[in-house]
Coordinates of C-alpha atoms in Angstrom, one line a residue:
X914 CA 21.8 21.7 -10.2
X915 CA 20.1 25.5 -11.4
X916 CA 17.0 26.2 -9.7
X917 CA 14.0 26.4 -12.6
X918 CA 10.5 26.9 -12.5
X919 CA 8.3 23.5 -13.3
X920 CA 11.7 21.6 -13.0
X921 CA 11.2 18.2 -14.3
X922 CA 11.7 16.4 -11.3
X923 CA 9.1 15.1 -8.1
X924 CA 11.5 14.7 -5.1
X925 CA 13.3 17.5 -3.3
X926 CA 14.5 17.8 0.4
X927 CA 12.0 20.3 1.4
X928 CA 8.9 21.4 -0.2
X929 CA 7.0 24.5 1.1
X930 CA 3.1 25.3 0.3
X931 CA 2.7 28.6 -0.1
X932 CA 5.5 31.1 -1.9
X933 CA 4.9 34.2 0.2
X934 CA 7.4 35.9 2.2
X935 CA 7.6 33.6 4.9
X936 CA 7.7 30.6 2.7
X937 CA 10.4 31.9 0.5
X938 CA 12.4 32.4 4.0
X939 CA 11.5 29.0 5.0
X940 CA 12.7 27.7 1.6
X941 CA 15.6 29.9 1.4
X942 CA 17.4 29.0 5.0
X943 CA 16.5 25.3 4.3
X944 CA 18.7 25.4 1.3
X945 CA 21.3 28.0 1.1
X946 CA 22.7 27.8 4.0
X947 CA 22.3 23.9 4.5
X948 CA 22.6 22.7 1.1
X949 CA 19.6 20.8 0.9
X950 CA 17.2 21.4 -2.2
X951 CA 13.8 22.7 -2.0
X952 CA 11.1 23.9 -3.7
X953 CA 8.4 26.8 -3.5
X954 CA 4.6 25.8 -4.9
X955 CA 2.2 28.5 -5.4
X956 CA -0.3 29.0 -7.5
X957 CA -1.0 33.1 -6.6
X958 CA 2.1 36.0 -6.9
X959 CA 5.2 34.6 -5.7
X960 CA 5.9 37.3 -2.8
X961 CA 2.4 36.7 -1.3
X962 CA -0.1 38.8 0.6
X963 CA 2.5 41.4 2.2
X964 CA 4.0 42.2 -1.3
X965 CA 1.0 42.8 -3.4
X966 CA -1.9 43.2 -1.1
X967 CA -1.3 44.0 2.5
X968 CA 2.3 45.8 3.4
X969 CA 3.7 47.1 0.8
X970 CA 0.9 48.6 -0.7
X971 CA -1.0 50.4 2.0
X972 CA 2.5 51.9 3.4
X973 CA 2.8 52.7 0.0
X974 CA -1.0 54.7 0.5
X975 CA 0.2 55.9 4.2
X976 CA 3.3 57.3 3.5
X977 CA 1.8 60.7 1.2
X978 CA -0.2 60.4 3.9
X979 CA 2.1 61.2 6.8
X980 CA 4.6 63.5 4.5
X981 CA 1.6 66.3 3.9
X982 CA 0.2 65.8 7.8
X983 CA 3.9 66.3 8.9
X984 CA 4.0 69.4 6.6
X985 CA 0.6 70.4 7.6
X986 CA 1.5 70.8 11.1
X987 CA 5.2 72.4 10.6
X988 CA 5.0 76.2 10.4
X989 CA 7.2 77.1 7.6
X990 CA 5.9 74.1 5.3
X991 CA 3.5 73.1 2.8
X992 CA 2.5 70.4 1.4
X993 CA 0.1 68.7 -1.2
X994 CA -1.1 65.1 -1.8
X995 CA -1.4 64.2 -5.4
X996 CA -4.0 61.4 -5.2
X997 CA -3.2 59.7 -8.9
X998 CA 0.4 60.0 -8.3
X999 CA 0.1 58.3 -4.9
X1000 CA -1.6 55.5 -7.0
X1001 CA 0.8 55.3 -9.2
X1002 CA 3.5 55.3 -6.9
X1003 CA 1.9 52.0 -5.1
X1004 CA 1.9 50.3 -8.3
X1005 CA 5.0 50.9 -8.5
X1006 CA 6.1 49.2 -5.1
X1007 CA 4.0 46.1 -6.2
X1008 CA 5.7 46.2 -9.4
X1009 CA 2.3 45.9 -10.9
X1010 CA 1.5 42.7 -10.0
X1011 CA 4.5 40.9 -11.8
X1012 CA 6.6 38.4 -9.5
X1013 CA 9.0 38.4 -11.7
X1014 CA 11.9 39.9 -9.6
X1015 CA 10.8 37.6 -7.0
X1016 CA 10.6 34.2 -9.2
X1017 CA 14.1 35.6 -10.3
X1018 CA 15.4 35.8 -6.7
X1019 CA 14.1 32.4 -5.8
X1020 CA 15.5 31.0 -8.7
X1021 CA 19.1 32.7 -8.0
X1022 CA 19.1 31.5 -4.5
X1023 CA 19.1 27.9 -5.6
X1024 CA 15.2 27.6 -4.8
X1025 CA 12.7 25.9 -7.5
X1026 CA 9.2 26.9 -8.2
X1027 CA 6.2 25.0 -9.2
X1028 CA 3.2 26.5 -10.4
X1029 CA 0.5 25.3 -9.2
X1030 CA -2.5 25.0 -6.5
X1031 CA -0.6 22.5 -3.5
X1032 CA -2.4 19.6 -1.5
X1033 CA -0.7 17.6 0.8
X1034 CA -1.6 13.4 0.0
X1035 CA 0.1 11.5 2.6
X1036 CA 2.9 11.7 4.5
X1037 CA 5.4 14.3 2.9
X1038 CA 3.7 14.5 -0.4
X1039 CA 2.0 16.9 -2.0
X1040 CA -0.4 16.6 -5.1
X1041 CA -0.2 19.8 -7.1
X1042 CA -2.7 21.1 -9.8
X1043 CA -1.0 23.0 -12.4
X1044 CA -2.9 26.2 -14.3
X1045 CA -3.3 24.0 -17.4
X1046 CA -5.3 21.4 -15.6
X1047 CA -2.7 18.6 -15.4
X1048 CA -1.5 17.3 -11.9
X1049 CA 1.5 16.3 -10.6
X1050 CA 3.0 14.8 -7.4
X1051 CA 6.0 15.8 -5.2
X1052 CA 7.7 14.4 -2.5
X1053 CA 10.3 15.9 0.4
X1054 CA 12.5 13.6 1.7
X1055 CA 12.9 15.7 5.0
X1056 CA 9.7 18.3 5.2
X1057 CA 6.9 20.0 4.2
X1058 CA 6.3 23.4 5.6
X1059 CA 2.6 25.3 5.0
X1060 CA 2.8 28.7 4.4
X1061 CA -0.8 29.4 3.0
X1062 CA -1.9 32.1 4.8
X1063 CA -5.2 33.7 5.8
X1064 CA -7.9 35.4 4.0
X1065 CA -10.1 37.6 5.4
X1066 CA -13.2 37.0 7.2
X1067 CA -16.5 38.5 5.8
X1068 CA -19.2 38.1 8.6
X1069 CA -22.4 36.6 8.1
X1070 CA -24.5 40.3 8.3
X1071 CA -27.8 39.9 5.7
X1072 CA -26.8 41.3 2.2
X1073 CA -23.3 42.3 3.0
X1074 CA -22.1 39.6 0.7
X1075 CA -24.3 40.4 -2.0
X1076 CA -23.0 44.1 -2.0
X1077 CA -19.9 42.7 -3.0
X1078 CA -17.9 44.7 -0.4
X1079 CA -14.3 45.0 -0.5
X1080 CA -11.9 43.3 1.2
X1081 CA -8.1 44.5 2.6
X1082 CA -6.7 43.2 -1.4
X1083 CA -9.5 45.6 -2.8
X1084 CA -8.8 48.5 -0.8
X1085 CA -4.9 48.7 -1.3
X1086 CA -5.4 47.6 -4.5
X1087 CA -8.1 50.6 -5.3
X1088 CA -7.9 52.5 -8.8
X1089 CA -10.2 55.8 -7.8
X1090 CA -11.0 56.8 -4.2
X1091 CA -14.7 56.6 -3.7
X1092 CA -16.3 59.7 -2.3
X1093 CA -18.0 58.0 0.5
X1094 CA -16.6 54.8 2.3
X1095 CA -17.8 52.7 4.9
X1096 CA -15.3 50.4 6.8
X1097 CA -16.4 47.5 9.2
X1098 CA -13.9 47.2 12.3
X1099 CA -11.6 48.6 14.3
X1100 CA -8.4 46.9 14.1
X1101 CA -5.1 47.7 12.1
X1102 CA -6.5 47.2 8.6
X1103 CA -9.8 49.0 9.5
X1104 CA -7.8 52.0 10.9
X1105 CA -4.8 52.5 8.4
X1106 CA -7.4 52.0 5.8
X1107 CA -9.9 54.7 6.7
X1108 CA -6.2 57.4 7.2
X1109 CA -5.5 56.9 3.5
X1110 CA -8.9 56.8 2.0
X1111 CA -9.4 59.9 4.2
X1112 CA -6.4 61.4 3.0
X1113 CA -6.5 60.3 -0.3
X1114 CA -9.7 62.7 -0.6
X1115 CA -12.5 60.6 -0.1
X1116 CA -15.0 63.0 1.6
X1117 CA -16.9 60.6 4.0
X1118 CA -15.2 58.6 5.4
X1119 CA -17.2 56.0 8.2
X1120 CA -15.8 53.0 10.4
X1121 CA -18.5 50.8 12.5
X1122 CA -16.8 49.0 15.4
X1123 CA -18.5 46.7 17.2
X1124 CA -16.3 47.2 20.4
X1125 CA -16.5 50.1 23.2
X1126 CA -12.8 51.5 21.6
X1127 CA -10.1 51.2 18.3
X1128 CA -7.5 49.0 18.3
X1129 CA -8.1 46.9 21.0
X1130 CA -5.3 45.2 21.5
X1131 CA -3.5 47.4 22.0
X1132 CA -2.9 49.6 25.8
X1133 CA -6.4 51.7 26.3
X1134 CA -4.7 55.4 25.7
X1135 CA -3.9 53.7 21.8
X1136 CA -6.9 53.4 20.6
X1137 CA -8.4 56.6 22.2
X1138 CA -5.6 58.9 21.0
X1139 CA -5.7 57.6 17.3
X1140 CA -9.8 57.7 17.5
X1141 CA -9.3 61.5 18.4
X1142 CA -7.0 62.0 15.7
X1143 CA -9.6 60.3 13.1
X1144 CA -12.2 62.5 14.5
X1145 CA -10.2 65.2 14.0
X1146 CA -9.8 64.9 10.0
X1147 CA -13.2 64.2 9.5
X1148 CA -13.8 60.1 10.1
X1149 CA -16.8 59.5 11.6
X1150 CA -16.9 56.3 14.6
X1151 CA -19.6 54.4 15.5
X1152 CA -18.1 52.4 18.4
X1153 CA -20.2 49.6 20.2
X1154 CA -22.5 49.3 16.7
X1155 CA -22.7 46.3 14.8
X1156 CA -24.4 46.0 11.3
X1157 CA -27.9 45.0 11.1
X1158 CA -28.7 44.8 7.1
X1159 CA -26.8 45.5 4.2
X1160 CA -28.7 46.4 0.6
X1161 CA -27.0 46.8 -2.8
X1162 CA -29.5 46.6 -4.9
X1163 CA -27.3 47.5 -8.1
X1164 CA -24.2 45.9 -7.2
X1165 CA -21.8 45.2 -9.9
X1166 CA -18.2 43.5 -9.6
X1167 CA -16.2 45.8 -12.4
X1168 CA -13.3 44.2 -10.7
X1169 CA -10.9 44.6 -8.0
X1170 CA -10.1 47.8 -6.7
X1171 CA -13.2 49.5 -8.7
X1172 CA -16.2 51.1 -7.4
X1173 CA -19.1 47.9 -8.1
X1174 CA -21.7 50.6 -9.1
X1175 CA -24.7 51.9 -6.8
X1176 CA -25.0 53.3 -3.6
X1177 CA -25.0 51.1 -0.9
X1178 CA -26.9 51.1 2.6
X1179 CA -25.8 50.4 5.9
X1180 CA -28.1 49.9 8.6
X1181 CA -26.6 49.7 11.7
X1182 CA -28.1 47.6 15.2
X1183 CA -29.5 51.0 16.7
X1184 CA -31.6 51.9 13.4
X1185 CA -29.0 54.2 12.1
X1186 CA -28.4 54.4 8.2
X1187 CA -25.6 54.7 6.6
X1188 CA -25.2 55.2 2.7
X1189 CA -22.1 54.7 0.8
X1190 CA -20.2 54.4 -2.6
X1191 CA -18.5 51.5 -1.1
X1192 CA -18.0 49.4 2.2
X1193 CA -14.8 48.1 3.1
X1194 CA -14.9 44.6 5.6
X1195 CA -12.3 44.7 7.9
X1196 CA -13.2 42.5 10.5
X1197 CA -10.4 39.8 11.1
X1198 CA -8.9 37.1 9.1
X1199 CA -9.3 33.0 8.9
X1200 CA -6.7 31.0 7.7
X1201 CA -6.5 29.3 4.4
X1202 CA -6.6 25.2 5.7
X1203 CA -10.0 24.5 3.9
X1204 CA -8.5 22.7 1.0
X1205 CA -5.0 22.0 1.7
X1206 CA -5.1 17.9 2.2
X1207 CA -5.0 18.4 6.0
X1208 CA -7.2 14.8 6.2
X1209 CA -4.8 12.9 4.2
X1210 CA -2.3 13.5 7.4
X1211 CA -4.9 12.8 10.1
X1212 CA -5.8 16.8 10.7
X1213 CA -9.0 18.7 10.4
X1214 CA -9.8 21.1 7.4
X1215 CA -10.4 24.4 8.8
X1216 CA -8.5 26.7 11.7
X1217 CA -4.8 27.2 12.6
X1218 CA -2.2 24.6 12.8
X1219 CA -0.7 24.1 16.5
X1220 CA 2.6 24.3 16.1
X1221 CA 5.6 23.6 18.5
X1222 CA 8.2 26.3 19.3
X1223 CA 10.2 24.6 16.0
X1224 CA 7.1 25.4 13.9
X1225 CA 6.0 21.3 13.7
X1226 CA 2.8 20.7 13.4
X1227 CA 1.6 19.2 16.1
X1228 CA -0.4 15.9 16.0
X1229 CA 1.6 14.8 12.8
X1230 CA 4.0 11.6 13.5
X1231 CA 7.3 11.8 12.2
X1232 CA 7.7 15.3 12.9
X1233 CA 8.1 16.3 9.1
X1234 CA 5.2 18.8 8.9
X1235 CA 6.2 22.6 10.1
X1236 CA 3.5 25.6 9.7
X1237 CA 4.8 28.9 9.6
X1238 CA 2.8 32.5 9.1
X1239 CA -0.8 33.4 9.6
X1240 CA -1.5 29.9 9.2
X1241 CA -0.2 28.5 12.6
X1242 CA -2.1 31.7 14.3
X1243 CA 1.0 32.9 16.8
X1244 CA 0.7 36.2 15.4
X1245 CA -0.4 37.1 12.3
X1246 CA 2.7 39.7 11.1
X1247 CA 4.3 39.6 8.4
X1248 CA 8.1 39.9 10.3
X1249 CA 6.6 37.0 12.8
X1250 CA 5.9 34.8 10.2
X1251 CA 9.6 35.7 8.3
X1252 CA 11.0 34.7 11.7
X1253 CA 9.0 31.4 12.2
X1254 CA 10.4 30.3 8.7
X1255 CA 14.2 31.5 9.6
X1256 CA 13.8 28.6 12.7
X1257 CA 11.9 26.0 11.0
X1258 CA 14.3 26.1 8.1
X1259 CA 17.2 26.1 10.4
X1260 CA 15.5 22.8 12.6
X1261 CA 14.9 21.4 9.5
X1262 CA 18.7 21.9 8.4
X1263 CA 19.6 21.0 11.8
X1264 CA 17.8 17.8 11.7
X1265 CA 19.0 16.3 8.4
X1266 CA 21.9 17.2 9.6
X1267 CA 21.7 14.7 12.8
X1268 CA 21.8 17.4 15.4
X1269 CA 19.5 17.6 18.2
X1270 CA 20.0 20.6 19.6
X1271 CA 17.1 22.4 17.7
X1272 CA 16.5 26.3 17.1
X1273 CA 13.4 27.1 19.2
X1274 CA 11.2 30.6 18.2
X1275 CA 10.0 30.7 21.5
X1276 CA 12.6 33.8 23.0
X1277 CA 11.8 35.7 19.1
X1278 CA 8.0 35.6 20.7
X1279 CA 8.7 37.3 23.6
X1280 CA 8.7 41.0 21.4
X1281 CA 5.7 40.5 19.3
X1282 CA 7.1 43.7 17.4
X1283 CA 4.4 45.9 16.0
X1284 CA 3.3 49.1 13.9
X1285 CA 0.1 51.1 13.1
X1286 CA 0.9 53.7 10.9
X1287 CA -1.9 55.8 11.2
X1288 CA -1.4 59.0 12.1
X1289 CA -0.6 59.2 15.3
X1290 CA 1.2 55.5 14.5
X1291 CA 1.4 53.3 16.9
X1292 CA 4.3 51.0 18.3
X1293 CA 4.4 48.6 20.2
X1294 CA 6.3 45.1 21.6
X1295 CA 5.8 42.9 24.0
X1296 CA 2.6 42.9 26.4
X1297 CA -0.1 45.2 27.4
X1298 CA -0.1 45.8 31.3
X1299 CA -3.5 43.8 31.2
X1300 CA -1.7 40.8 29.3
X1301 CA 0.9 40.9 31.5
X1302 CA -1.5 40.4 34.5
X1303 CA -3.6 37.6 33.1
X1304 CA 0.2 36.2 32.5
X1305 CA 0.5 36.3 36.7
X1306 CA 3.3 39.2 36.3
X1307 CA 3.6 41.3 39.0
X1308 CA 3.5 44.6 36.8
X1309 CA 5.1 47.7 37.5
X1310 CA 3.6 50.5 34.7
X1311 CA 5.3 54.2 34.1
X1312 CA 3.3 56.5 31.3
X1313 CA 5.4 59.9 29.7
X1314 CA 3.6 62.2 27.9
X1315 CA 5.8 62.0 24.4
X1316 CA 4.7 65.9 23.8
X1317 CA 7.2 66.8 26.8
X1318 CA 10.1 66.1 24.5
X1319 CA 12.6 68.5 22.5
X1320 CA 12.6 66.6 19.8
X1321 CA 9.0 66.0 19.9
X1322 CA 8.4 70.0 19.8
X1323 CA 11.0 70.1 16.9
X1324 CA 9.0 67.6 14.7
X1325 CA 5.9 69.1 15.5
X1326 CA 5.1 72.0 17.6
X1327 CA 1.5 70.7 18.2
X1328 CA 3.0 66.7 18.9
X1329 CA 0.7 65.0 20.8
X1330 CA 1.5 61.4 22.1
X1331 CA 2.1 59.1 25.1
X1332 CA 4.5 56.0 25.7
X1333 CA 3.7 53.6 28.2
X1334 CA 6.2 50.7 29.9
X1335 CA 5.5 47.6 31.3
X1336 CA 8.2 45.7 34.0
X1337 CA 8.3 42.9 35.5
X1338 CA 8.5 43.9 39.7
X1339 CA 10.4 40.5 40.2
X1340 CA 13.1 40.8 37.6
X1341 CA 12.6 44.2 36.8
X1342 CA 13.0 44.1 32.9
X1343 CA 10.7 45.9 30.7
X1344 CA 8.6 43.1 28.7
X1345 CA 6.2 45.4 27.1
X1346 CA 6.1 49.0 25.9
X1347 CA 3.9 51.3 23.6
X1348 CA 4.5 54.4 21.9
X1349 CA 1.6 56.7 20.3
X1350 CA 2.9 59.4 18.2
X1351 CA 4.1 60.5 15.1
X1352 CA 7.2 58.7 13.5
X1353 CA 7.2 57.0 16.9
X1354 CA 7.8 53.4 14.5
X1355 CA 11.9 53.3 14.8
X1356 CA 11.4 53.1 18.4
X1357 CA 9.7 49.8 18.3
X1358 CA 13.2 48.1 17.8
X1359 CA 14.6 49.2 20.7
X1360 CA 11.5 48.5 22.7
X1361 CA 11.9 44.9 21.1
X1362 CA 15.3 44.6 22.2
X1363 CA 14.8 45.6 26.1
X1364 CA 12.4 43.0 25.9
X1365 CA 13.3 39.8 24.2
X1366 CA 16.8 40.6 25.9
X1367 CA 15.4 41.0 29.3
X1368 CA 17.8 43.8 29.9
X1369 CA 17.4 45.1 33.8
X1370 CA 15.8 49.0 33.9
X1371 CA 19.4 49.5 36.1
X1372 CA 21.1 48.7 32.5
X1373 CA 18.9 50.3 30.8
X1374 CA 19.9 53.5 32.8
X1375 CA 23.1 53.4 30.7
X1376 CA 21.7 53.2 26.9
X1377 CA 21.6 56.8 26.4
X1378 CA 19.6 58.4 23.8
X1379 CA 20.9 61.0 21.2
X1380 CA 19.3 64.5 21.7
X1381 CA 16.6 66.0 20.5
X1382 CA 15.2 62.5 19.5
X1383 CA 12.2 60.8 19.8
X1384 CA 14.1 58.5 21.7
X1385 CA 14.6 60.2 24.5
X1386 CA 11.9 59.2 25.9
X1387 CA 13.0 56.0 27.5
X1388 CA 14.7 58.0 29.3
X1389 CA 12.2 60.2 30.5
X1390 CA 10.4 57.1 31.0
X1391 CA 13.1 55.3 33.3
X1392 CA 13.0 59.0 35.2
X1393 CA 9.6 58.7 36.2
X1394 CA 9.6 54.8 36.7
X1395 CA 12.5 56.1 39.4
X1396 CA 10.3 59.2 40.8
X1397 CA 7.3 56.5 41.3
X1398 CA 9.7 53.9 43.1
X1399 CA 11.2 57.0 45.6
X1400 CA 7.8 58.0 46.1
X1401 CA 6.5 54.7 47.0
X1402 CA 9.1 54.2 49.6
X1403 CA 8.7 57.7 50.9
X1404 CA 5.2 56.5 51.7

């Protein structure tokens, strides 16, 4: 039968909520490796958050970015950043909002596609209002898997909503740079946001953290190095501040991406004011179970779905509900939330197919693979040393200083970075690393592979790295980690 969009029927094997990119994963290694139909409903872009609004278009913003830094600090090079060209080259990579090429790869991948805003009403069944008011109901014979995301979380500060601030689609999806920009956080978004409206031209550029350092998730040296490094272009920090107040008096929604029209103030907890063209909210995400039918299967509305290591959602008899992406709240990536739907489509294959040995995500969890690309980006996979201590690890840590390198000094002659394992003392494999430095990303991988393979530091020894790379600093690395152990037995 030929995948279509609003196919005339109601009853496929599976039916997943939600068409992003993990739900089209989900869908696809349901069917097309399986042979059992299914069906994507979504009533936004087919694609989802990471093609239109998160991913794609802010590397899109970063890359410029790092290509005139990198030329900025090579002698011998110069470089200029075109901000309407960089805007044009993200729409571009969002193909201007048009899911086109991504209904047409659904559709030649066997994989139908309702229109429509999804419920679920009952036990696999889903009610689905279509965008010219009707309704309609489907059915899976085998599952259901939610992929409906998260949206982010504005807090409750006095007038911040009324100013109409803008949110991580509004930013990314941005048709002028405003001159003067205030962003609320310090995480990922908050950071690579405030690098491209900083290099993008805007000429204050100001992020309000309510936590003692950036990126806290990450090691310590992280945050602190990439803080510097904003400092150093001209981003102003006001760590351990929270907003107080938040006045727009002539606030005006234009529309996505524009400036809303008047100034607006900041006023921050210790009486400082800040004054803006516009204020970016970058603090967290909630996910998107308001409305979804969760009570029509026994669940509440509102926060993450617990899910097994097979992605079902737990608390649901009959095992026929999976949650994959932000939604279940393992880790809200977009390559996390691909890999959650690669296993729940392949336990859902497995188990129409009678089998019981089931695909578990649990080892894929282990590397929690990650990149920051602000400038110094930042890599990472695995655990922080203090994760790894409140796991009950007996930690063994090495740091390198990443400038030490040749091929460090060859990228940039001013390189300034650091690179940090962590090892388990019992086993003594590596299950967390970070790297802080520029194009430290492709390093993530192999960082990723040390540790969801477990791979001893004595084979490690042997993985030798080309020269002058980047990479060479696992072996540096695996030096020092030796140095430390001699000393500590010469003492």
């Amino acid at each position: 039968m030929t995948a279509t969009v609003d196919p005339d029927r109601s009853e496929w094997d599976v039916i997943v909520l939600g068409g992003a990119a993990a739900g089209e994963n989900a869908a696809q290694y349901a069917s097309q490796f399986s042979g059992l139909s299914s069906v994507l409903v979504e009533n936004d872009l087919l694609g989802g958050e990471c093609s239109y609004w998160a991913c794609m278009p802010s590397k899109a913003l970063l890359r410029p970015v790092e290509v005139v830094s990198a030329g900025t600090h090579l002698p011998g090079v110069s470089a200029r950043l075109d901000p309407a060209g960089a805007l044009a080259r993200r729409d571009e990579v969002v193909n201007r909002l048009d899911d086109s090429s991504q209904v047409r790869w659904a559709l030649n991948t066997g994989i139908d596609v309702v229109r429509g805003y999804g419920r679920l009403a009952g036990e696999r069944t889903l009610s689905v209002s279509r965008p010219d008011g009707a309704a309609r109901t489907l059915s899976a014979r085998h599952a259901v898997v939610i992929d409906t995301g998260s949206c982010p979380a504005v807090p409750d500060v006095p007038g911040l909503r009324a100013a109409l601030p803008w949110t991580s689609r509004d930013v990314t999806s941005m048709h002028e740079v405003p001159a003067r920009v205030v962003v609320l956080g310090g995480g990922v978004v908050a950071c690579e946001a405030a690098t491209w409206l900083r290099g993008l031209g805007a000429a204050e550029v100001t992020i309000v953290e309510r936590g003692p350092r950036l990126l806290a998730r990450n090691e310590p040296f992280a945050g602190t190095l990439v803080a510097e490094e904003l400092r150093a272009g001209g981003v102003r920090l006001h760590l351990e501040r929270s907003m107080s107040e938040v006045r727009r008096p002539d606030a005006d929604d234009t529309g996505r991406g524009r400036v809303h029209g008047g100034e607006v103030t900041v006023t921050l907890d210790d009486g400082t004011v800040l004054a803006a063209d516009e204020i970016v909210v970058a603090a967290g995400r909630t996910p998107n179970t308001d409305d979804i039918g969760l009570q029509s299967v026994g669940l509440s509305p509102g926060g993450y779905l617990d899910v097994d290591d097979h992605q079902r959602v737990r608390g649901v008899d009959g095992g026929w509900l999976y949650a994959i992406g932000d939604v279940c709240g393992r880790a809200l990536l977009t390559h996390m939330g691909k890999y959650q739907a690669r296993i729940a489509g392949d336990v859902i294959a497995a188990r129409a197919g009678g089998r019981t040995e089931l695909p578990s995500s649990a080892t894929g969890h282990l590397g929690l693979p990650q990149v920051v690309f602000t400038d110094p980006e930042v890599g990472s996979a695995g655990m922080t040393e203090q994760q790894a201590r409140d796991a009950g690890i007996d930690v063994e840590v090495v740091e390198y200083d990443l400038a030490a390198l040749a091929g460090t000094w060859v990228m940039r002659p001013d390189y300034r970075g650091r690179a940090k394992l962590v090892v388990d003392r019992a086993d003594d494999v590596v299950v967390g690393a970070t790297f802080v430095g520029a194009g430290i990303a492709e390093l993530v991988h192999s960082a990723t592979t040390a540790v969801v393979g477990r791979v001893p530091v004595s084979t490690l020894w042997h993985v030798v790295p080309s020269y002058p790379t980047a990479s060479e600093i696992w072996l540096r690395l695996l030096e020092a980690l030796r140095a430390q152990r001699h000393a500590a037995l010469a003492g």
